[in-house]
């Protein structure tokens, strides 16, 4: 009995790689049998053929093997019944009523940042992917919603190659590089376009936010499509406390369009957390810089938004052109991990540090105080 108790204590330290909670709390430990130092552990996966079963098996075996007196570990995998999955869903999401967007609730402490741009091709998705990974590397719980339904690219840039796990009508997002990710690209066959009108896109975004179990996130990043169309408006409606991070290039034409994207915050009553200038210059071998797209666009956007919004908007950083940034995105390992000392990675990591220290505004939140 003492060894059995020790084994169960060890299992309490095994964290489900998708839900990020102890497997003992999730009802996944079906049985523990001990016979002369041989321990047989029964584990019920959330679904048959769970993509993380090998990882979970290895972690269970390692945790039990470390217990004094254990000679051999046998892991017997099974799958939860429909009733068990329903109980798990209710445990994670609470009442089985209509799903709600957790980040829109008054008690939410998640910082929600929508990465926006006026036009395509400014590197908004690569910025989102790298900021997410850099924030996760700082120990924060991070999620990414690929809100660019028609032009999704986050799955490739983050190297996501698996579907979310379905527990009844709830989805558990895959975790890659320490980041939870959901994208319509996970459900669409390669090469197939998404030809949806605005109302369907709005519903898809709502499902990504409400039907997915995100857990307790410190930061949620949304990769918006360029412009000020349906998705930008839907995000403001579904996530009223979200803030905009405007991405531009130095080129005056791009900066003008980016400023309009940020100015949408006036109509949607959002804050702008800052401006990021991408493709600022090309470092040359002799140490000089070639400004291929001009200069000063990011600062002009920040200054213009400061005037329009009536509150200070900062230029958070300038990211140089860097081959490593493009290569890392194509390979599915963001440059902040693949080449952390590269110029682009250093600049992006600095912006992530600024976001990490920003926190969520207290506006609209109920504070734990009562009048005397």
mmCIF file of C-alpha atoms in Angstrom:
data_model
loop_
_atom_site.group_PDB
_atom_site.id
_atom_site.type_symbol
_atom_site.label_atom_id
_atom_site.label_comp_id
_atom_site.label_asym_id
_atom_site.label_seq_id
_atom_site.Cartn_x
_atom_site.Cartn_y
_atom_site.Cartn_z
ATOM 1 C CA UNK A 1 0.000 0.000 0.000
ATOM 2 C CA UNK A 2 2.847 2.390 0.748
ATOM 3 C CA UNK A 3 4.374 1.820 -2.691
ATOM 4 C CA UNK A 4 0.981 2.279 -4.347
ATOM 5 C CA UNK A 5 0.544 5.596 -2.557
ATOM 6 C CA UNK A 6 4.020 6.680 -3.615
ATOM 7 C CA UNK A 7 3.233 5.803 -7.229
ATOM 8 C CA UNK A 8 0.000 7.799 -7.170
ATOM 9 C CA UNK A 9 1.873 10.741 -5.686
ATOM 10 C CA UNK A 10 4.399 10.508 -8.525
ATOM 11 C CA UNK A 11 1.598 10.385 -11.101
ATOM 12 C CA UNK A 12 0.214 13.627 -9.687
ATOM 13 C CA UNK A 13 3.329 15.284 -11.088
ATOM 14 C CA UNK A 14 2.621 14.139 -14.657
ATOM 15 C CA UNK A 15 1.022 16.977 -16.644
ATOM 16 C CA UNK A 16 -1.194 16.252 -19.617
ATOM 17 C CA UNK A 17 0.681 17.781 -22.583
ATOM 18 C CA UNK A 18 -2.491 19.239 -24.124
ATOM 19 C CA UNK A 19 -4.682 20.295 -21.195
ATOM 20 C CA UNK A 20 -1.680 21.230 -19.019
ATOM 21 C CA UNK A 21 -3.113 19.839 -15.789
ATOM 22 C CA UNK A 22 -2.116 16.803 -13.681
ATOM 23 C CA UNK A 23 -3.476 13.572 -15.115
ATOM 24 C CA UNK A 24 -4.699 12.591 -11.657
ATOM 25 C CA UNK A 25 -6.915 15.696 -11.538
ATOM 26 C CA UNK A 26 -8.354 14.903 -14.969
ATOM 27 C CA UNK A 27 -9.457 11.375 -14.071
ATOM 28 C CA UNK A 28 -7.022 9.822 -16.536
ATOM 29 C CA UNK A 29 -5.453 7.365 -14.066
ATOM 30 C CA UNK A 30 -7.714 4.319 -14.294
ATOM 31 C CA UNK A 31 -5.760 1.989 -12.015
ATOM 32 C CA UNK A 32 -2.464 1.359 -10.240
ATOM 33 C CA UNK A 33 -1.446 -2.248 -9.554
ATOM 34 C CA UNK A 34 1.758 -3.222 -7.734
ATOM 35 C CA UNK A 35 3.179 -6.743 -7.649
ATOM 36 C CA UNK A 36 6.660 -7.344 -6.253
ATOM 37 C CA UNK A 37 8.062 -4.070 -7.605
ATOM 38 C CA UNK A 38 6.285 -4.356 -10.968
ATOM 39 C CA UNK A 39 3.857 -1.462 -11.403
ATOM 40 C CA UNK A 40 1.057 -1.564 -13.968
ATOM 41 C CA UNK A 41 -0.578 1.817 -14.556
ATOM 42 C CA UNK A 42 -3.865 2.103 -16.429
ATOM 43 C CA UNK A 43 -4.219 5.408 -18.276
ATOM 44 C CA UNK A 44 -7.388 6.522 -20.060
ATOM 45 C CA UNK A 45 -6.651 8.908 -22.931
ATOM 46 C CA UNK A 46 -9.161 11.626 -23.722
ATOM 47 C CA UNK A 47 -9.740 10.083 -27.164
ATOM 48 C CA UNK A 48 -8.538 6.886 -28.868
ATOM 49 C CA UNK A 49 -5.402 7.514 -30.876
ATOM 50 C CA UNK A 50 -4.544 10.689 -28.974
ATOM 51 C CA UNK A 51 -1.632 12.345 -30.847
ATOM 52 C CA UNK A 52 0.242 12.891 -27.577
ATOM 53 C CA UNK A 53 -0.050 9.314 -26.314
ATOM 54 C CA UNK A 54 3.638 8.525 -26.830
ATOM 55 C CA UNK A 55 4.694 11.630 -24.916
ATOM 56 C CA UNK A 56 2.257 10.875 -22.107
ATOM 57 C CA UNK A 57 3.357 7.230 -21.912
ATOM 58 C CA UNK A 58 7.007 8.205 -21.658
ATOM 59 C CA UNK A 59 6.327 10.762 -18.914
ATOM 60 C CA UNK A 60 4.212 8.306 -16.893
ATOM 61 C CA UNK A 61 6.871 5.626 -17.192
ATOM 62 C CA UNK A 62 9.646 8.033 -16.143
ATOM 63 C CA UNK A 63 7.704 9.377 -13.148
ATOM 64 C CA UNK A 64 6.832 5.928 -11.812
ATOM 65 C CA UNK A 65 10.276 4.459 -12.470
ATOM 66 C CA UNK A 66 11.800 7.151 -10.250
ATOM 67 C CA UNK A 67 9.851 5.879 -7.221
ATOM 68 C CA UNK A 68 11.990 3.892 -4.809
ATOM 69 C CA UNK A 69 11.100 0.192 -4.878
ATOM 70 C CA UNK A 70 9.813 0.123 -8.463
ATOM 71 C CA UNK A 71 11.612 -2.414 -10.652
ATOM 72 C CA UNK A 72 9.483 -2.297 -13.781
ATOM 73 C CA UNK A 73 6.733 -0.077 -15.196
ATOM 74 C CA UNK A 74 3.963 -1.194 -17.551
ATOM 75 C CA UNK A 75 1.632 1.454 -18.990
ATOM 76 C CA UNK A 76 -1.747 0.151 -20.139
ATOM 77 C CA UNK A 77 -3.451 2.694 -22.412
ATOM 78 C CA UNK A 78 -7.203 2.922 -22.830
ATOM 79 C CA UNK A 79 -9.688 5.631 -23.766
ATOM 80 C CA UNK A 80 -12.295 7.543 -21.806
ATOM 81 C CA UNK A 81 -15.923 6.578 -22.180
ATOM 82 C CA UNK A 82 -18.498 9.063 -23.420
ATOM 83 C CA UNK A 83 -19.558 9.656 -19.824
ATOM 84 C CA UNK A 84 -15.979 10.288 -18.706
ATOM 85 C CA UNK A 85 -15.430 12.769 -21.548
ATOM 86 C CA UNK A 86 -18.643 14.584 -20.641
ATOM 87 C CA UNK A 87 -17.456 14.831 -17.035
ATOM 88 C CA UNK A 88 -14.067 16.109 -18.197
ATOM 89 C CA UNK A 89 -15.678 18.711 -20.432
ATOM 90 C CA UNK A 90 -17.846 19.961 -17.572
ATOM 91 C CA UNK A 91 -14.846 19.975 -15.244
ATOM 92 C CA UNK A 92 -12.818 22.110 -17.647
ATOM 93 C CA UNK A 93 -15.540 24.409 -18.904
ATOM 94 C CA UNK A 94 -17.927 24.372 -15.984
ATOM 95 C CA UNK A 95 -21.635 24.275 -16.630
ATOM 96 C CA UNK A 96 -22.484 22.560 -19.904
ATOM 97 C CA UNK A 97 -24.589 25.536 -21.019
ATOM 98 C CA UNK A 98 -23.893 27.815 -23.978
ATOM 99 C CA UNK A 99 -20.105 28.336 -24.324
ATOM 100 C CA UNK A 100 -18.859 31.833 -23.605
ATOM 101 C CA UNK A 101 -15.693 33.660 -24.592
ATOM 102 C CA UNK A 102 -13.626 33.461 -21.396
ATOM 103 C CA UNK A 103 -11.403 36.396 -22.339
ATOM 104 C CA UNK A 104 -14.406 38.718 -22.522
ATOM 105 C CA UNK A 105 -15.501 38.022 -18.958
ATOM 106 C CA UNK A 106 -14.961 40.722 -16.286
ATOM 107 C CA UNK A 107 -12.649 38.530 -14.210
ATOM 108 C CA UNK A 108 -10.316 37.600 -17.060
ATOM 109 C CA UNK A 109 -6.665 38.501 -16.487
ATOM 110 C CA UNK A 110 -5.527 37.490 -19.984
ATOM 111 C CA UNK A 111 -3.840 40.174 -22.050
ATOM 112 C CA UNK A 112 -5.426 39.992 -25.517
ATOM 113 C CA UNK A 113 -3.422 41.527 -28.353
ATOM 114 C CA UNK A 114 -4.705 41.615 -31.934
ATOM 115 C CA UNK A 115 -1.846 41.962 -34.417
ATOM 116 C CA UNK A 116 -3.141 44.180 -37.223
ATOM 117 C CA UNK A 117 -1.910 45.754 -40.412
ATOM 118 C CA UNK A 118 -3.318 47.998 -43.081
ATOM 119 C CA UNK A 119 -2.183 45.855 -45.979
ATOM 120 C CA UNK A 120 -0.803 42.390 -46.598
ATOM 121 C CA UNK A 121 2.840 41.466 -46.994
ATOM 122 C CA UNK A 122 4.223 43.457 -44.072
ATOM 123 C CA UNK A 123 5.134 40.358 -42.040
ATOM 124 C CA UNK A 124 2.248 40.429 -39.578
ATOM 125 C CA UNK A 125 1.990 36.631 -39.267
ATOM 126 C CA UNK A 126 5.718 36.118 -38.744
ATOM 127 C CA UNK A 127 5.606 38.832 -36.081
ATOM 128 C CA UNK A 128 2.696 37.065 -34.354
ATOM 129 C CA UNK A 129 4.395 33.665 -34.416
ATOM 130 C CA UNK A 130 7.685 34.971 -33.079
ATOM 131 C CA UNK A 131 6.132 37.116 -30.360
ATOM 132 C CA UNK A 132 4.078 34.142 -29.175
ATOM 133 C CA UNK A 133 7.106 31.866 -28.908
ATOM 134 C CA UNK A 134 9.233 34.581 -27.297
ATOM 135 C CA UNK A 135 6.536 35.231 -24.685
ATOM 136 C CA UNK A 136 6.230 31.499 -23.973
ATOM 137 C CA UNK A 137 10.002 31.294 -23.559
ATOM 138 C CA UNK A 138 9.674 33.920 -20.820
ATOM 139 C CA UNK A 139 7.461 31.512 -18.875
ATOM 140 C CA UNK A 140 4.072 32.923 -19.873
ATOM 141 C CA UNK A 141 1.065 30.828 -20.881
ATOM 142 C CA UNK A 142 0.392 31.891 -24.470
ATOM 143 C CA UNK A 143 -2.284 31.143 -27.046
ATOM 144 C CA UNK A 144 -2.564 32.109 -30.716
ATOM 145 C CA UNK A 145 -5.743 32.384 -32.767
ATOM 146 C CA UNK A 146 -5.124 32.517 -36.498
ATOM 147 C CA UNK A 147 -7.930 34.940 -37.276
ATOM 148 C CA UNK A 148 -6.838 35.343 -40.900
ATOM 149 C CA UNK A 149 -9.441 32.836 -42.069
ATOM 150 C CA UNK A 150 -8.891 33.332 -45.787
ATOM 151 C CA UNK A 151 -5.110 33.769 -45.735
ATOM 152 C CA UNK A 152 -3.998 31.578 -42.817
ATOM 153 C CA UNK A 153 -0.262 30.972 -42.431
ATOM 154 C CA UNK A 154 0.258 30.426 -38.692
ATOM 155 C CA UNK A 155 0.254 26.582 -38.911
ATOM 156 C CA UNK A 156 3.284 26.606 -41.224
ATOM 157 C CA UNK A 157 5.135 29.308 -39.329
ATOM 158 C CA UNK A 158 4.719 27.521 -35.998
ATOM 159 C CA UNK A 159 5.172 24.030 -37.430
ATOM 160 C CA UNK A 160 1.738 22.769 -36.374
ATOM 161 C CA UNK A 161 1.022 19.369 -37.903
ATOM 162 C CA UNK A 162 -1.815 17.997 -35.802
ATOM 163 C CA UNK A 163 -5.509 18.605 -35.263
ATOM 164 C CA UNK A 164 -7.045 19.833 -32.033
ATOM 165 C CA UNK A 165 -8.352 17.045 -29.805
ATOM 166 C CA UNK A 166 -12.147 16.914 -29.635
ATOM 167 C CA UNK A 167 -13.784 16.194 -26.276
ATOM 168 C CA UNK A 168 -17.495 16.131 -27.120
ATOM 169 C CA UNK A 169 -18.184 19.642 -28.461
ATOM 170 C CA UNK A 170 -15.019 21.146 -26.956
ATOM 171 C CA UNK A 171 -11.657 21.400 -28.721
ATOM 172 C CA UNK A 172 -8.296 21.150 -26.989
ATOM 173 C CA UNK A 173 -5.700 23.060 -29.040
ATOM 174 C CA UNK A 174 -2.365 21.502 -29.954
ATOM 175 C CA UNK A 175 0.698 22.897 -28.195
ATOM 176 C CA UNK A 176 3.821 23.683 -30.211
ATOM 177 C CA UNK A 177 6.926 25.501 -28.940
ATOM 178 C CA UNK A 178 5.004 26.013 -25.704
ATOM 179 C CA UNK A 179 2.163 27.860 -27.470
ATOM 180 C CA UNK A 180 -1.476 26.751 -27.830
ATOM 181 C CA UNK A 181 -2.645 27.271 -31.409
ATOM 182 C CA UNK A 182 -5.904 27.163 -33.360
ATOM 183 C CA UNK A 183 -6.285 27.909 -37.065
ATOM 184 C CA UNK A 184 -8.799 27.090 -39.774
ATOM 185 C CA UNK A 185 -5.758 25.768 -41.621
ATOM 186 C CA UNK A 186 -5.821 22.721 -39.328
ATOM 187 C CA UNK A 187 -9.167 21.662 -40.808
ATOM 188 C CA UNK A 188 -8.730 22.510 -44.499
ATOM 189 C CA UNK A 189 -7.089 20.102 -46.983
ATOM 190 C CA UNK A 190 -3.857 21.435 -48.551
ATOM 191 C CA UNK A 191 -4.493 23.780 -51.449
ATOM 192 C CA UNK A 192 -8.204 24.229 -50.741
ATOM 193 C CA UNK A 193 -9.375 27.852 -50.411
ATOM 194 C CA UNK A 194 -11.769 29.039 -47.717
ATOM 195 C CA UNK A 195 -14.582 30.838 -49.556
ATOM 196 C CA UNK A 196 -16.714 32.137 -46.699
ATOM 197 C CA UNK A 197 -18.710 35.322 -46.306
ATOM 198 C CA UNK A 198 -18.598 37.584 -43.282
ATOM 199 C CA UNK A 199 -21.244 35.931 -41.035
ATOM 200 C CA UNK A 200 -19.618 32.498 -41.357
ATOM 201 C CA UNK A 201 -16.187 33.970 -40.658
ATOM 202 C CA UNK A 202 -17.584 35.658 -37.545
ATOM 203 C CA UNK A 203 -19.030 32.350 -36.348
ATOM 204 C CA UNK A 204 -15.736 30.545 -36.958
ATOM 205 C CA UNK A 205 -13.864 33.148 -34.926
ATOM 206 C CA UNK A 206 -16.449 32.887 -32.153
ATOM 207 C CA UNK A 207 -15.971 29.116 -32.045
ATOM 208 C CA UNK A 208 -12.194 29.488 -31.870
ATOM 209 C CA UNK A 209 -12.636 31.636 -28.785
ATOM 210 C CA UNK A 210 -15.562 29.936 -27.008
ATOM 211 C CA UNK A 211 -15.491 26.265 -28.057
ATOM 212 C CA UNK A 212 -11.758 25.801 -27.480
ATOM 213 C CA UNK A 213 -10.416 25.024 -24.014
ATOM 214 C CA UNK A 214 -7.619 27.574 -23.661
ATOM 215 C CA UNK A 215 -7.045 27.195 -19.941
ATOM 216 C CA UNK A 216 -5.488 30.018 -17.965
ATOM 217 C CA UNK A 217 -3.583 32.161 -20.462
ATOM 218 C CA UNK A 218 -1.380 35.118 -19.682
ATOM 219 C CA UNK A 219 -1.428 36.341 -23.282
ATOM 220 C CA UNK A 220 -3.673 35.612 -26.263
ATOM 221 C CA UNK A 221 -2.441 36.824 -29.659
ATOM 222 C CA UNK A 222 -4.701 37.065 -32.693
ATOM 223 C CA UNK A 223 -3.249 37.231 -36.185
ATOM 224 C CA UNK A 224 -5.752 39.442 -38.005
ATOM 225 C CA UNK A 225 -6.189 39.692 -41.759
ATOM 226 C CA UNK A 226 -5.036 43.009 -43.229
ATOM 227 C CA UNK A 227 -7.430 45.936 -43.289
ATOM 228 C CA UNK A 228 -10.459 47.013 -41.312
ATOM 229 C CA UNK A 229 -13.057 44.507 -42.481
ATOM 230 C CA UNK A 230 -15.289 41.895 -40.893
ATOM 231 C CA UNK A 231 -12.706 40.134 -38.724
ATOM 232 C CA UNK A 232 -11.318 43.321 -37.197
ATOM 233 C CA UNK A 233 -14.840 44.377 -36.248
ATOM 234 C CA UNK A 234 -15.735 40.891 -34.961
ATOM 235 C CA UNK A 235 -12.657 40.841 -32.736
ATOM 236 C CA UNK A 236 -13.667 44.168 -31.217
ATOM 237 C CA UNK A 237 -17.169 42.831 -30.549
ATOM 238 C CA UNK A 238 -16.136 39.442 -29.161
ATOM 239 C CA UNK A 239 -13.102 40.730 -27.246
ATOM 240 C CA UNK A 240 -13.900 44.286 -26.116
ATOM 241 C CA UNK A 241 -10.766 44.481 -23.929
ATOM 242 C CA UNK A 242 -8.417 43.501 -26.755
ATOM 243 C CA UNK A 243 -5.681 45.890 -27.820
ATOM 244 C CA UNK A 244 -4.143 46.427 -31.243
ATOM 245 C CA UNK A 245 -0.509 45.978 -32.186
ATOM 246 C CA UNK A 246 -0.087 47.687 -35.554
ATOM 247 C CA UNK A 247 2.558 46.296 -37.929
ATOM 248 C CA UNK A 248 3.895 48.403 -40.795
ATOM 249 C CA UNK A 249 6.948 48.807 -42.982
ATOM 250 C CA UNK A 250 8.932 52.068 -43.288
ATOM 251 C CA UNK A 251 7.422 52.825 -46.698
ATOM 252 C CA UNK A 252 5.150 55.924 -46.586
ATOM 253 C CA UNK A 253 2.418 54.216 -48.627
ATOM 254 C CA UNK A 254 2.334 51.267 -46.186
ATOM 255 C CA UNK A 255 2.471 53.562 -43.172
ATOM 256 C CA UNK A 256 -0.566 55.543 -44.339
ATOM 257 C CA UNK A 257 -2.648 52.366 -44.645
ATOM 258 C CA UNK A 258 -1.371 51.029 -41.316
ATOM 259 C CA UNK A 259 -2.396 54.237 -39.573
ATOM 260 C CA UNK A 260 -5.939 53.769 -40.839
ATOM 261 C CA UNK A 261 -5.956 50.227 -39.446
ATOM 262 C CA UNK A 262 -4.913 51.538 -36.045
ATOM 263 C CA UNK A 263 -7.405 54.402 -36.196
ATOM 264 C CA UNK A 264 -10.210 51.827 -36.255
ATOM 265 C CA UNK A 265 -9.668 51.693 -32.490
ATOM 266 C CA UNK A 266 -11.538 54.991 -32.204
ATOM 267 C CA UNK A 267 -14.727 53.403 -33.557
ATOM 268 C CA UNK A 268 -14.291 50.064 -31.760
ATOM 269 C CA UNK A 269 -13.187 51.635 -28.443
ATOM 270 C CA UNK A 270 -9.981 49.604 -28.291
ATOM 271 C CA UNK A 271 -6.523 50.630 -27.137
ATOM 272 C CA UNK A 272 -3.419 50.478 -29.298
ATOM 273 C CA UNK A 273 -0.580 48.801 -27.431
ATOM 274 C CA UNK A 274 1.988 50.095 -29.918
ATOM 275 C CA UNK A 275 3.451 50.009 -33.414
ATOM 276 C CA UNK A 276 6.047 47.607 -34.764
ATOM 277 C CA UNK A 277 8.043 48.518 -37.860
ATOM 278 C CA UNK A 278 9.089 45.467 -39.897
ATOM 279 C CA UNK A 279 11.657 45.288 -42.723
ATOM 280 C CA UNK A 280 13.256 48.459 -41.384
ATOM 281 C CA UNK A 281 16.621 48.009 -43.091
ATOM 282 C CA UNK A 282 18.987 45.452 -44.560
ATOM 283 C CA UNK A 283 22.233 45.036 -42.568
ATOM 284 C CA UNK A 284 25.210 44.998 -44.938
ATOM 285 C CA UNK A 285 28.505 43.125 -44.427
ATOM 286 C CA UNK A 286 30.390 46.366 -43.795
ATOM 287 C CA UNK A 287 28.091 47.233 -40.880
ATOM 288 C CA UNK A 288 26.028 49.844 -42.708
ATOM 289 C CA UNK A 289 22.303 49.694 -43.362
ATOM 290 C CA UNK A 290 20.427 49.773 -46.658
ATOM 291 C CA UNK A 291 16.935 51.213 -46.169
ATOM 292 C CA UNK A 292 15.175 49.418 -49.012
ATOM 293 C CA UNK A 293 11.714 50.685 -48.110
ATOM 294 C CA UNK A 294 12.608 54.142 -46.868
ATOM 295 C CA UNK A 295 12.653 55.143 -43.237
ATOM 296 C CA UNK A 296 10.511 56.554 -40.463
ATOM 297 C CA UNK A 297 7.224 54.866 -41.368
ATOM 298 C CA UNK A 298 6.777 53.222 -37.979
ATOM 299 C CA UNK A 299 7.352 56.448 -36.075
ATOM 300 C CA UNK A 300 4.968 58.314 -38.387
ATOM 301 C CA UNK A 301 2.247 55.742 -37.661
ATOM 302 C CA UNK A 302 2.883 56.022 -33.916
ATOM 303 C CA UNK A 303 2.775 59.818 -34.040
ATOM 304 C CA UNK A 304 -0.352 59.855 -36.185
ATOM 305 C CA UNK A 305 -2.192 57.433 -33.905
ATOM 306 C CA UNK A 306 -1.156 59.449 -30.875
ATOM 307 C CA UNK A 307 -2.894 62.460 -32.406
ATOM 308 C CA UNK A 308 -5.942 60.499 -33.562
ATOM 309 C CA UNK A 309 -6.502 58.550 -30.345
ATOM 310 C CA UNK A 310 -5.475 61.294 -27.957
ATOM 311 C CA UNK A 311 -3.240 58.894 -25.988
ATOM 312 C CA UNK A 312 0.473 58.127 -26.399
ATOM 313 C CA UNK A 313 1.216 55.336 -28.886
ATOM 314 C CA UNK A 314 4.791 54.060 -28.878
ATOM 315 C CA UNK A 315 6.976 52.623 -31.590
ATOM 316 C CA UNK A 316 7.821 49.353 -29.825
ATOM 317 C CA UNK A 317 10.589 48.221 -32.124
ATOM 318 C CA UNK A 318 12.143 48.016 -35.571
ATOM 319 C CA UNK A 319 12.821 44.596 -37.108
ATOM 320 C CA UNK A 320 15.482 44.476 -39.829
ATOM 321 C CA UNK A 321 15.282 42.379 -42.965
ATOM 322 C CA UNK A 322 16.826 39.035 -42.071
ATOM 323 C CA UNK A 323 17.089 35.884 -44.169
ATOM 324 C CA UNK A 324 17.019 33.832 -40.976
ATOM 325 C CA UNK A 325 13.547 35.193 -40.186
ATOM 326 C CA UNK A 326 12.135 34.013 -43.506
ATOM 327 C CA UNK A 327 13.867 30.634 -43.418
ATOM 328 C CA UNK A 328 12.768 29.923 -39.861
ATOM 329 C CA UNK A 329 9.159 30.741 -40.684
ATOM 330 C CA UNK A 330 9.164 28.406 -43.666
ATOM 331 C CA UNK A 331 10.696 25.631 -41.546
ATOM 332 C CA UNK A 332 8.132 25.989 -38.745
ATOM 333 C CA UNK A 333 10.567 27.053 -36.020
ATOM 334 C CA UNK A 334 10.361 30.817 -35.385
ATOM 335 C CA UNK A 335 13.622 32.707 -35.573
ATOM 336 C CA UNK A 336 13.567 33.598 -31.872
ATOM 337 C CA UNK A 337 14.193 29.883 -31.288
ATOM 338 C CA UNK A 338 16.061 28.887 -34.447
ATOM 339 C CA UNK A 339 18.547 31.796 -34.440
ATOM 340 C CA UNK A 340 18.071 33.786 -31.212
ATOM 341 C CA UNK A 341 21.175 35.922 -31.815
ATOM 342 C CA UNK A 342 20.115 37.059 -35.299
ATOM 343 C CA UNK A 343 19.209 40.760 -35.662
ATOM 344 C CA UNK A 344 15.514 40.058 -36.278
ATOM 345 C CA UNK A 345 15.262 37.675 -33.309
ATOM 346 C CA UNK A 346 16.874 40.185 -30.954
ATOM 347 C CA UNK A 347 14.460 42.922 -32.041
ATOM 348 C CA UNK A 348 11.396 40.674 -31.733
ATOM 349 C CA UNK A 349 12.473 39.380 -28.319
ATOM 350 C CA UNK A 350 12.739 42.975 -27.104
ATOM 351 C CA UNK A 351 9.180 43.712 -28.244
ATOM 352 C CA UNK A 352 7.982 40.533 -26.503
ATOM 353 C CA UNK A 353 9.636 41.708 -23.298
ATOM 354 C CA UNK A 354 7.732 44.982 -23.544
ATOM 355 C CA UNK A 355 4.428 43.178 -24.067
ATOM 356 C CA UNK A 356 5.154 40.823 -21.177
ATOM 357 C CA UNK A 357 5.542 43.756 -18.824
ATOM 358 C CA UNK A 358 2.484 45.612 -20.128
ATOM 359 C CA UNK A 359 -0.213 43.413 -18.574
ATOM 360 C CA UNK A 360 -3.919 43.887 -19.054
ATOM 361 C CA UNK A 361 -5.666 47.169 -18.322
ATOM 362 C CA UNK A 362 -7.829 47.310 -15.195
ATOM 363 C CA UNK A 363 -10.553 49.130 -17.135
ATOM 364 C CA UNK A 364 -13.862 47.333 -16.824
ATOM 365 C CA UNK A 365 -12.588 44.781 -14.306
ATOM 366 C CA UNK A 366 -14.110 44.194 -10.900
ATOM 367 C CA UNK A 367 -11.557 44.664 -8.149
ATOM 368 C CA UNK A 368 -11.654 42.625 -4.921
ATOM 369 C CA UNK A 369 -12.462 45.590 -2.674
ATOM 370 C CA UNK A 370 -15.573 46.752 -0.835
ATOM 371 C CA UNK A 371 -16.442 50.209 0.504
ATOM 372 C CA UNK A 372 -15.792 50.690 4.222
#
